[in-house]
PDB file of C-alpha atoms and ligand atoms in Angstrom:
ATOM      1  CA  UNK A 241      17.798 -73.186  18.973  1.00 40.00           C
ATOM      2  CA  UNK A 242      18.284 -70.260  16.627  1.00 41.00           C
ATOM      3  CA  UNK A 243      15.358 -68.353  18.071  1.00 41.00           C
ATOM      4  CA  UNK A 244      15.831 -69.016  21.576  1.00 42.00           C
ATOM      5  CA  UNK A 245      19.854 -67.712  21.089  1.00 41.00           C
ATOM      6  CA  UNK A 246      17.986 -64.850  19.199  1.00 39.00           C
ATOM      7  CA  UNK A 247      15.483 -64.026  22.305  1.00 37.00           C
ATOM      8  CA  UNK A 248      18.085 -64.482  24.618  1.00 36.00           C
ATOM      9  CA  UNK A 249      20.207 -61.209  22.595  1.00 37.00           C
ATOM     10  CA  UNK A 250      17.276 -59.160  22.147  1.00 37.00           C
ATOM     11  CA  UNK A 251      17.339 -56.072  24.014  1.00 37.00           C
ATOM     12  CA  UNK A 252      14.107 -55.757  26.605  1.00 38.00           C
ATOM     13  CA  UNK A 253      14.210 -52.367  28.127  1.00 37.00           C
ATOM     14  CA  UNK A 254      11.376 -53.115  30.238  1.00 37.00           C
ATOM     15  CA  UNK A 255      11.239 -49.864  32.340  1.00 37.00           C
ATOM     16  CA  UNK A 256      11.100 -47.273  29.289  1.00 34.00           C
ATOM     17  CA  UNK A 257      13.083 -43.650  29.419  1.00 34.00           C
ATOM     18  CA  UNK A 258      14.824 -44.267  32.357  1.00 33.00           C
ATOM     19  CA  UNK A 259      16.320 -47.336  31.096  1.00 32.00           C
ATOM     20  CA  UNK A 260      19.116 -45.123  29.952  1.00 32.00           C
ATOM     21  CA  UNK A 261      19.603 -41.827  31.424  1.00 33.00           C
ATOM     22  CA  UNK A 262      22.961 -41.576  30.988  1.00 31.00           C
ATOM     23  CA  UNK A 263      21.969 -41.626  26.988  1.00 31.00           C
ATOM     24  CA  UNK A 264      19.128 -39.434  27.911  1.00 31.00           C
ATOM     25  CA  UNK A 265      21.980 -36.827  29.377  1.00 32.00           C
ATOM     26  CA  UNK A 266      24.472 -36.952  26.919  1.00 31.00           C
ATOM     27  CA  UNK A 267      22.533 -37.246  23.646  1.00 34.00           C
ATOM     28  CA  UNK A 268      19.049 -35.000  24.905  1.00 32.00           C
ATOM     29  CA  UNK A 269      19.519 -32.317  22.696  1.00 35.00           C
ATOM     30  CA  UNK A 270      19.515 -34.539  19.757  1.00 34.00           C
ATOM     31  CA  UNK A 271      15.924 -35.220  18.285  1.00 35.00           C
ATOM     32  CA  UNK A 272      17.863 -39.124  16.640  1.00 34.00           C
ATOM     33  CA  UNK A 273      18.753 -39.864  20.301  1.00 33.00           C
ATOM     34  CA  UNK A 274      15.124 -39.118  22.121  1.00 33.00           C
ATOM     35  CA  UNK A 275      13.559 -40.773  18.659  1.00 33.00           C
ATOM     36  CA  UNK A 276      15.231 -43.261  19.818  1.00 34.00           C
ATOM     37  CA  UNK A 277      14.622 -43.980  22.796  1.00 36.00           C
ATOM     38  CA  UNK A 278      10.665 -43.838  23.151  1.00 35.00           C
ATOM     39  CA  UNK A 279      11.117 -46.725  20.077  1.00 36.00           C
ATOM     40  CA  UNK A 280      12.740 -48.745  22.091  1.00 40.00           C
ATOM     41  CA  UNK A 281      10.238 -47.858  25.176  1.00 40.00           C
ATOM     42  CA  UNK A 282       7.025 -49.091  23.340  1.00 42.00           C
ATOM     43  CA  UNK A 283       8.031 -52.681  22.796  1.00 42.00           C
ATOM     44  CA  UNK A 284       8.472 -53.782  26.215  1.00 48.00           C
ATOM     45  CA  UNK A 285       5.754 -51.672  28.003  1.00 45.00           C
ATOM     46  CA  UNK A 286       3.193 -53.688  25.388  1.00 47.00           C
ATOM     47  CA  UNK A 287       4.740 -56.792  26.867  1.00 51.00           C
ATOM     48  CA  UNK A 288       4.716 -56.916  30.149  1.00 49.00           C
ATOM     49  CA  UNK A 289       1.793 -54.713  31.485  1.00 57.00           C
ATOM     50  CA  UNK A 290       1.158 -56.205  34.310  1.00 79.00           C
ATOM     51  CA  UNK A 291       4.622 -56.911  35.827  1.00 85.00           C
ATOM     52  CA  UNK A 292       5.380 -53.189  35.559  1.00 88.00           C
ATOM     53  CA  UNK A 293       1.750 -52.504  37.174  1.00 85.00           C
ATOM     54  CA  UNK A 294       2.323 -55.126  40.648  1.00 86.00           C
ATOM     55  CA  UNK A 295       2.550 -53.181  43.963  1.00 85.00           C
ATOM     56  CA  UNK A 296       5.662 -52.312  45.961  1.00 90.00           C
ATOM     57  CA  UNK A 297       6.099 -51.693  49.382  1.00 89.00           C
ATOM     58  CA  UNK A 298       8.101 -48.467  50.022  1.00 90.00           C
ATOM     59  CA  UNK A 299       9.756 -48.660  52.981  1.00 91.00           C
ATOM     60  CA  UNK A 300      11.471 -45.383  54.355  1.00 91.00           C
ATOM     61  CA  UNK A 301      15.255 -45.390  55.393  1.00 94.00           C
ATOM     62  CA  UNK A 302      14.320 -46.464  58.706  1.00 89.00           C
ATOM     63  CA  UNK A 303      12.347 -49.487  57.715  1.00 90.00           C
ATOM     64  CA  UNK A 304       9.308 -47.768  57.924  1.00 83.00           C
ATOM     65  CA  UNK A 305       6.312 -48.806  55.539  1.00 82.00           C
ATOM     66  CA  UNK A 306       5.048 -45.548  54.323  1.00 81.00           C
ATOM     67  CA  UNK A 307       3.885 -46.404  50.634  1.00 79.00           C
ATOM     68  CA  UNK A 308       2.847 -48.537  47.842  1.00 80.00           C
ATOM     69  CA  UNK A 309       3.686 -47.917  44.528  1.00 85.00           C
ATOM     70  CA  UNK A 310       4.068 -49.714  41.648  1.00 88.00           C
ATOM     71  CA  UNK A 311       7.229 -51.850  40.082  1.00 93.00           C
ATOM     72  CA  UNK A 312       7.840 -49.123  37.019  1.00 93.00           C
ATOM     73  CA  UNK A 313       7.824 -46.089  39.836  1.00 94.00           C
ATOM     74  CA  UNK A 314      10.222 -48.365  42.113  1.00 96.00           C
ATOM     75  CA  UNK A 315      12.426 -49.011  39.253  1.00 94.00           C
ATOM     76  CA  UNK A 316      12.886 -45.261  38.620  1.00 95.00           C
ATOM     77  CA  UNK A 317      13.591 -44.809  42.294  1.00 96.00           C
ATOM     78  CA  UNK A 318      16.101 -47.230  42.583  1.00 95.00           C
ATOM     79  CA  UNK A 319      18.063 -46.416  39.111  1.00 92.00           C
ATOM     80  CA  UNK A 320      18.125 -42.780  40.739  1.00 95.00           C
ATOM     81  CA  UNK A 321      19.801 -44.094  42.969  1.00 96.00           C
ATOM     82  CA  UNK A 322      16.967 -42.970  45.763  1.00 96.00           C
ATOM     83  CA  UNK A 323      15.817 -46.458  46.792  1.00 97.00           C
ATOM     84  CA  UNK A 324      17.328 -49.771  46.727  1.00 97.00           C
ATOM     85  CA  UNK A 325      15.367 -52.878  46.805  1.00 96.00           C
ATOM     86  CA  UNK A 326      14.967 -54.963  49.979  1.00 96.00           C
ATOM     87  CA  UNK A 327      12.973 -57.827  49.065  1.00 94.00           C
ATOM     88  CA  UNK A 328      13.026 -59.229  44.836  1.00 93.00           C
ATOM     89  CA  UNK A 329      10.229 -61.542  43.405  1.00 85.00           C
ATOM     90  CA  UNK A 330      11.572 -63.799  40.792  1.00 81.00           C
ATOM     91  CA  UNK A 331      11.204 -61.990  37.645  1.00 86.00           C
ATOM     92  CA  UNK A 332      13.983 -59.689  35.741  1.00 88.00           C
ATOM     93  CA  UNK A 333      13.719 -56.828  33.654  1.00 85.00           C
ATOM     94  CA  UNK A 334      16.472 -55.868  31.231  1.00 82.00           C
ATOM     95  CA  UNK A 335      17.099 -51.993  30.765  1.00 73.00           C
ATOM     96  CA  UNK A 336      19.626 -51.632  27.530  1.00 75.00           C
ATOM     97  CA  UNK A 337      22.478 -51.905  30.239  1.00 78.00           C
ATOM     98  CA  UNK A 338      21.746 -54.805  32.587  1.00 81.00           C
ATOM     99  CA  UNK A 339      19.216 -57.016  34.005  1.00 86.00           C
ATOM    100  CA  UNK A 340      17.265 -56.430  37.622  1.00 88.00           C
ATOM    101  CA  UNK A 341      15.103 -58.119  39.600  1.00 91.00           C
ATOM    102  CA  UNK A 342      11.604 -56.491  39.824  1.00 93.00           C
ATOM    103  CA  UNK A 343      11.694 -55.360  43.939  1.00 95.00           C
ATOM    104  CA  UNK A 344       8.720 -56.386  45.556  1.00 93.00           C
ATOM    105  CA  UNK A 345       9.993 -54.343  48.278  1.00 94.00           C
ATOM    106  CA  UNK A 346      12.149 -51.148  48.629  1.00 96.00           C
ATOM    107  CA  UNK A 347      13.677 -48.988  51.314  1.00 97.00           C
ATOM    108  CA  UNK A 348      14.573 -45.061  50.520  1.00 97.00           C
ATOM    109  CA  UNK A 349      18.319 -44.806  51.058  1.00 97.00           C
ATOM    110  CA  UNK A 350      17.767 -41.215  53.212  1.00 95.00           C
ATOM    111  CA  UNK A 351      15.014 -40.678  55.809  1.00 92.00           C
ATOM    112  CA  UNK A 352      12.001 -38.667  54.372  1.00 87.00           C
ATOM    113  CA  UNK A 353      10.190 -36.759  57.026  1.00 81.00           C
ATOM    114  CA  UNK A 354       6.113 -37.787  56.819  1.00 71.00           C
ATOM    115  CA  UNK A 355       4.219 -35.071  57.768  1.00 66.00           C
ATOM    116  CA  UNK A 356       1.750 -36.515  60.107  1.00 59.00           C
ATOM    117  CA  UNK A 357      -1.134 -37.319  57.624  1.00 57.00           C
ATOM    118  CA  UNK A 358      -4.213 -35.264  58.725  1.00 60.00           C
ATOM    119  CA  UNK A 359      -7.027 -36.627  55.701  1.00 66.00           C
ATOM    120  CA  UNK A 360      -9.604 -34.722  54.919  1.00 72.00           C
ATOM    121  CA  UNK A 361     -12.788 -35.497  57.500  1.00 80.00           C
ATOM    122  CA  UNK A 362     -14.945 -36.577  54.981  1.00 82.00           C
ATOM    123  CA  UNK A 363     -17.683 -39.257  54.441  1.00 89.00           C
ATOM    124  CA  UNK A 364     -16.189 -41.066  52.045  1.00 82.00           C
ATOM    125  CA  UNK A 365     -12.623 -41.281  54.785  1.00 80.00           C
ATOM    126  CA  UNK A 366     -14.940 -42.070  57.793  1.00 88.00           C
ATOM    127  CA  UNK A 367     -15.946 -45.093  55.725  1.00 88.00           C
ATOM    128  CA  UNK A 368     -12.328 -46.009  54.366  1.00 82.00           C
ATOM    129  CA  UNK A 369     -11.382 -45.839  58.339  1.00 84.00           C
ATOM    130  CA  UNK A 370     -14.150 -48.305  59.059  1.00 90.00           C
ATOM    131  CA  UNK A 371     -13.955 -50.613  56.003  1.00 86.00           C
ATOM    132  CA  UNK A 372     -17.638 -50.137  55.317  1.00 90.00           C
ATOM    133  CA  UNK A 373     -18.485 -52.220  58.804  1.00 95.00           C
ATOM    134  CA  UNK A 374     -21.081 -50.631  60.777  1.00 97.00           C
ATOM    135  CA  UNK A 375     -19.579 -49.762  64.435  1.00 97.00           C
ATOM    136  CA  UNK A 376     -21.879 -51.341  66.271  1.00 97.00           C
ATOM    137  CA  UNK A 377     -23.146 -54.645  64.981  1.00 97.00           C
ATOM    138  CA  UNK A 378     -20.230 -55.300  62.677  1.00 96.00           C
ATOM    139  CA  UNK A 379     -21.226 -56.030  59.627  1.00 96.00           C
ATOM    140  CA  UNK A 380     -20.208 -54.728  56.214  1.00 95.00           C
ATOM    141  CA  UNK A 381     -22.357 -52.797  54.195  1.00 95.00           C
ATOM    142  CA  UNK A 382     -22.398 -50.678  50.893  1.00 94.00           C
ATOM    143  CA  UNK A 383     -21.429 -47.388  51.252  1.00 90.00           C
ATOM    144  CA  UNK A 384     -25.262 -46.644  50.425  1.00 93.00           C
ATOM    145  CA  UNK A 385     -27.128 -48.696  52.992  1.00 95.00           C
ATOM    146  CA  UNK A 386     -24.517 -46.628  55.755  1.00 95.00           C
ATOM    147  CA  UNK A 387     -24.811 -43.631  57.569  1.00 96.00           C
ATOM    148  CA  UNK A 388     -22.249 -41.437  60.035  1.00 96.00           C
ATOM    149  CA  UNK A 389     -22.973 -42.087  63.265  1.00 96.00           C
ATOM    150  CA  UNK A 390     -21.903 -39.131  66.508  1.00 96.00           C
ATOM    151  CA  UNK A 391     -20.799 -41.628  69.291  1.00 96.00           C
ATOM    152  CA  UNK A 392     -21.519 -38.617  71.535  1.00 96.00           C
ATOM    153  CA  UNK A 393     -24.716 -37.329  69.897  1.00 96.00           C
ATOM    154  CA  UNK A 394     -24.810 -33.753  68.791  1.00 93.00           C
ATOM    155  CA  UNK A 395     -27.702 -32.714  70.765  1.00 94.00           C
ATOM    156  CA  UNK A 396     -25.372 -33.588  73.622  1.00 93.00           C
ATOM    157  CA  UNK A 397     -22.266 -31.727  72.478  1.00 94.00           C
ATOM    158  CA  UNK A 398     -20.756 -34.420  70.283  1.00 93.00           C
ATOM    159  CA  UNK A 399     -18.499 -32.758  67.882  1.00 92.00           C
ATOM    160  CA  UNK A 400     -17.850 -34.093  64.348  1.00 91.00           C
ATOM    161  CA  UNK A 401     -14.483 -35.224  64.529  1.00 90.00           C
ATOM    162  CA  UNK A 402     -12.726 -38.489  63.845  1.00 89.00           C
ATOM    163  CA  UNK A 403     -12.687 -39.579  67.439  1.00 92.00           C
ATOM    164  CA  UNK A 404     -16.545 -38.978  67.448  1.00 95.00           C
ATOM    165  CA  UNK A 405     -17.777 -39.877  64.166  1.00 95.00           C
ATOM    166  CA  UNK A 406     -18.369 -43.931  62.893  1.00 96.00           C
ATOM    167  CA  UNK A 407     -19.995 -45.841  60.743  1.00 96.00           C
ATOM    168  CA  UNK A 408     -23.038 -46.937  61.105  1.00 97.00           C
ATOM    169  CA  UNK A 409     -26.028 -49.113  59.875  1.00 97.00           C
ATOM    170  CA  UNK A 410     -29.385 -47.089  59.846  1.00 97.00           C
ATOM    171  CA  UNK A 411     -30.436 -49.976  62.447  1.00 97.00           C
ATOM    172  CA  UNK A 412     -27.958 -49.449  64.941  1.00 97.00           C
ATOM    173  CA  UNK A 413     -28.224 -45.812  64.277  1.00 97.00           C
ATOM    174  CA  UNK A 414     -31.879 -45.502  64.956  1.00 96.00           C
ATOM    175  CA  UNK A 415     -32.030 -47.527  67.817  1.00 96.00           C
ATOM    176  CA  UNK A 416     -29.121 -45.668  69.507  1.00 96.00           C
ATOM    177  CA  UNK A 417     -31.134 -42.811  68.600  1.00 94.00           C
ATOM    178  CA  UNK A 418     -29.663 -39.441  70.556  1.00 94.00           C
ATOM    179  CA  UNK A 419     -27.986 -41.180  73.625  1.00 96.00           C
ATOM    180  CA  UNK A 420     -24.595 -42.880  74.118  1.00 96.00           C
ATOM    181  CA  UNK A 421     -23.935 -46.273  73.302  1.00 96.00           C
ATOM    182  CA  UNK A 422     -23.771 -47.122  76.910  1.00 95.00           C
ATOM    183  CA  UNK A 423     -27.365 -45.993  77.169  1.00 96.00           C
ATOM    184  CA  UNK A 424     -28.273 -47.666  73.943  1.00 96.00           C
ATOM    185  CA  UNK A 425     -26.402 -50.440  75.399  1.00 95.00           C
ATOM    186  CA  UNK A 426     -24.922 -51.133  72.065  1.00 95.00           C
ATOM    187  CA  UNK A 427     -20.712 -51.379  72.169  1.00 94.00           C
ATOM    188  CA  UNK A 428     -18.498 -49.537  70.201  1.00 95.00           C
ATOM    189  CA  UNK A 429     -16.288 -52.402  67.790  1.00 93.00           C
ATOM    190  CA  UNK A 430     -13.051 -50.089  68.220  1.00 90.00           C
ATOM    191  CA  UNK A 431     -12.672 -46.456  69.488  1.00 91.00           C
ATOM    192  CA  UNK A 432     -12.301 -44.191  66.596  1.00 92.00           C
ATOM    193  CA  UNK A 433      -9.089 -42.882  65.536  1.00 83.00           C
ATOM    194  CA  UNK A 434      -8.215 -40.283  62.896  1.00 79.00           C
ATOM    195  CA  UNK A 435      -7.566 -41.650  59.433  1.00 72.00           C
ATOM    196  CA  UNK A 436      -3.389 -41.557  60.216  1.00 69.00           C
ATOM    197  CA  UNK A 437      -0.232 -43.373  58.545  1.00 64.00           C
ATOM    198  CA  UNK A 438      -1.117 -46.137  60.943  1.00 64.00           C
ATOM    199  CA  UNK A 439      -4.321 -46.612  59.613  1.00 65.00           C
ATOM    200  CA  UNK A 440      -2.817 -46.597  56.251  1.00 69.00           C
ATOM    201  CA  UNK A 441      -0.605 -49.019  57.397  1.00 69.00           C
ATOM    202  CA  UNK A 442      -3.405 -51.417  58.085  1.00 68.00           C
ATOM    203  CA  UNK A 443      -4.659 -50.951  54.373  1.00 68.00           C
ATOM    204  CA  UNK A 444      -0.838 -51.867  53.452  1.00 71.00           C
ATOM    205  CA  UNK A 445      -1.474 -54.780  55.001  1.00 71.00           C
ATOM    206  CA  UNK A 446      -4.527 -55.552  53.410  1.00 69.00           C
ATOM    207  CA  UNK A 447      -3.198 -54.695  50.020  1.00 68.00           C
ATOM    208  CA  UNK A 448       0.254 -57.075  50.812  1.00 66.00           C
ATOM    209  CA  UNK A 449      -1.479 -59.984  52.596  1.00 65.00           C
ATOM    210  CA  UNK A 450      -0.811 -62.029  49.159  1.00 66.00           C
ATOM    211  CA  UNK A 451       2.895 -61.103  49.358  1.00 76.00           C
ATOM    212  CA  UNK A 452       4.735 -63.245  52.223  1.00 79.00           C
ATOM    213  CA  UNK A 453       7.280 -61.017  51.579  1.00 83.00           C
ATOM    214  CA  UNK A 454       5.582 -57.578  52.954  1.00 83.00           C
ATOM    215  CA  UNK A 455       5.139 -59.154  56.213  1.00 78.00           C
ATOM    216  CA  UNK A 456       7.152 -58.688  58.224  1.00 81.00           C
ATOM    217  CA  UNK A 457       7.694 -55.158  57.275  1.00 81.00           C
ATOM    218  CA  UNK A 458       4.330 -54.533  57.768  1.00 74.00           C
ATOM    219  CA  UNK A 459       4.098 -54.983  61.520  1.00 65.00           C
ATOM    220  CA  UNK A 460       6.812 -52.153  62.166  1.00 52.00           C
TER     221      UNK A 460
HETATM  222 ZN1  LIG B 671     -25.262 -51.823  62.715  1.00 51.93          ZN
END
């Protein structure tokens, strides 16, 4: 009884320096007050690693998925006052000051503008965009059984862009060989679309699809 009135009381300022900025403003020319502070910070971080580690959606002000962070970056957000949370798992966190649910979702409180992602054309990107899965027939390889495929070969004026570039098997690839799939009469999966926030979106989703709670965000 004694220990549980004792656990209850002790202080669990689960989300480290920012669990106090107004003591960080007023006392942060004081070397007691910072000392201080980074004691208190150690405890909790030991404890609950992997609370402070679990992804959050970050939605912008219009509702907009646009990232995933994790819980300790969302709390700083939100004690900015920069982001509030939209959806809460179970689970609390005590700063020095007060208690708050971990957000498992949260929504910036002004729009950001998101410069229309242009990724770098790269292997590695062309392979993100396709999830490993060769164009063609579909299935999933590693990254070092696949090759880059030109839907519209080079020798034909096929340009290496996004919209021309896919993954490929070296099967599919050598049978296509330098003609279109239509002459190969092999079938693209999907056209090929640059590596954009929707396609992030899509890895969102794959990242949430354990947390009911993403859902319906993610379909924006
Ligand atoms: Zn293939």
């Amino acid at each position: 009884m004694d220990n549980r009135h004792k656990g209850g009381l002790r202080p669990r300022p689960s989300f480290g320096p920012i669990g106090a900025p107004g003591v960080g403003q007023e006392h942060g020319a004081s070397p007691g007050g910072a000392a201080l502070d980074s004691s208190r910070v150690k405890q909790p971080a030991a404890k609950r690693p992997s609370v402070m580690q679990s992804p959050v959606l970050v939605l912008n002000a219009t509702f907009e998925p646009i990232n995933v962070t994790a819980v300790r970056r969302a709390l700083v957000l939100m004690l900015k006052g920069v982001a509030q949370a939209e959806e809460t798992n179970h689970t609390e966190v005590h700063s020095t000051q007060k208690a708050i649910q971990v957000p498992s979702v949260i929504r910036l409180l002004s729009y950001r503008h998101i410069p229309q992602q242009s990724r770098a054309l790269s292997r590695k990107n062309i392979l993100l965009r396709d999830r490993n899965a060769c164009q063609f027939c579909a299935r999933a390889f590693p990254a070092s059984e696949m090759t880059l495929d030109h839907v519209m070969p080079r020798s034909r004026g096929g340009r290496s862009t996004w919209e021309n570039l896919v993954a490929c098997c070296y099967t599919c690839n050598n049978r296509k060989g330098d003609r279109t799939p239509e002459e190969a009469g092999i079938k693209l999966q999907r056209r090929p679309r640059p590596f954009t926030l929707h396609t992030s979106r899509q890895l969102m989703r794959l990242i949430g699809h354990r947390d009911e709670k993403w859902r319906k965000y993610l379909f924006y």
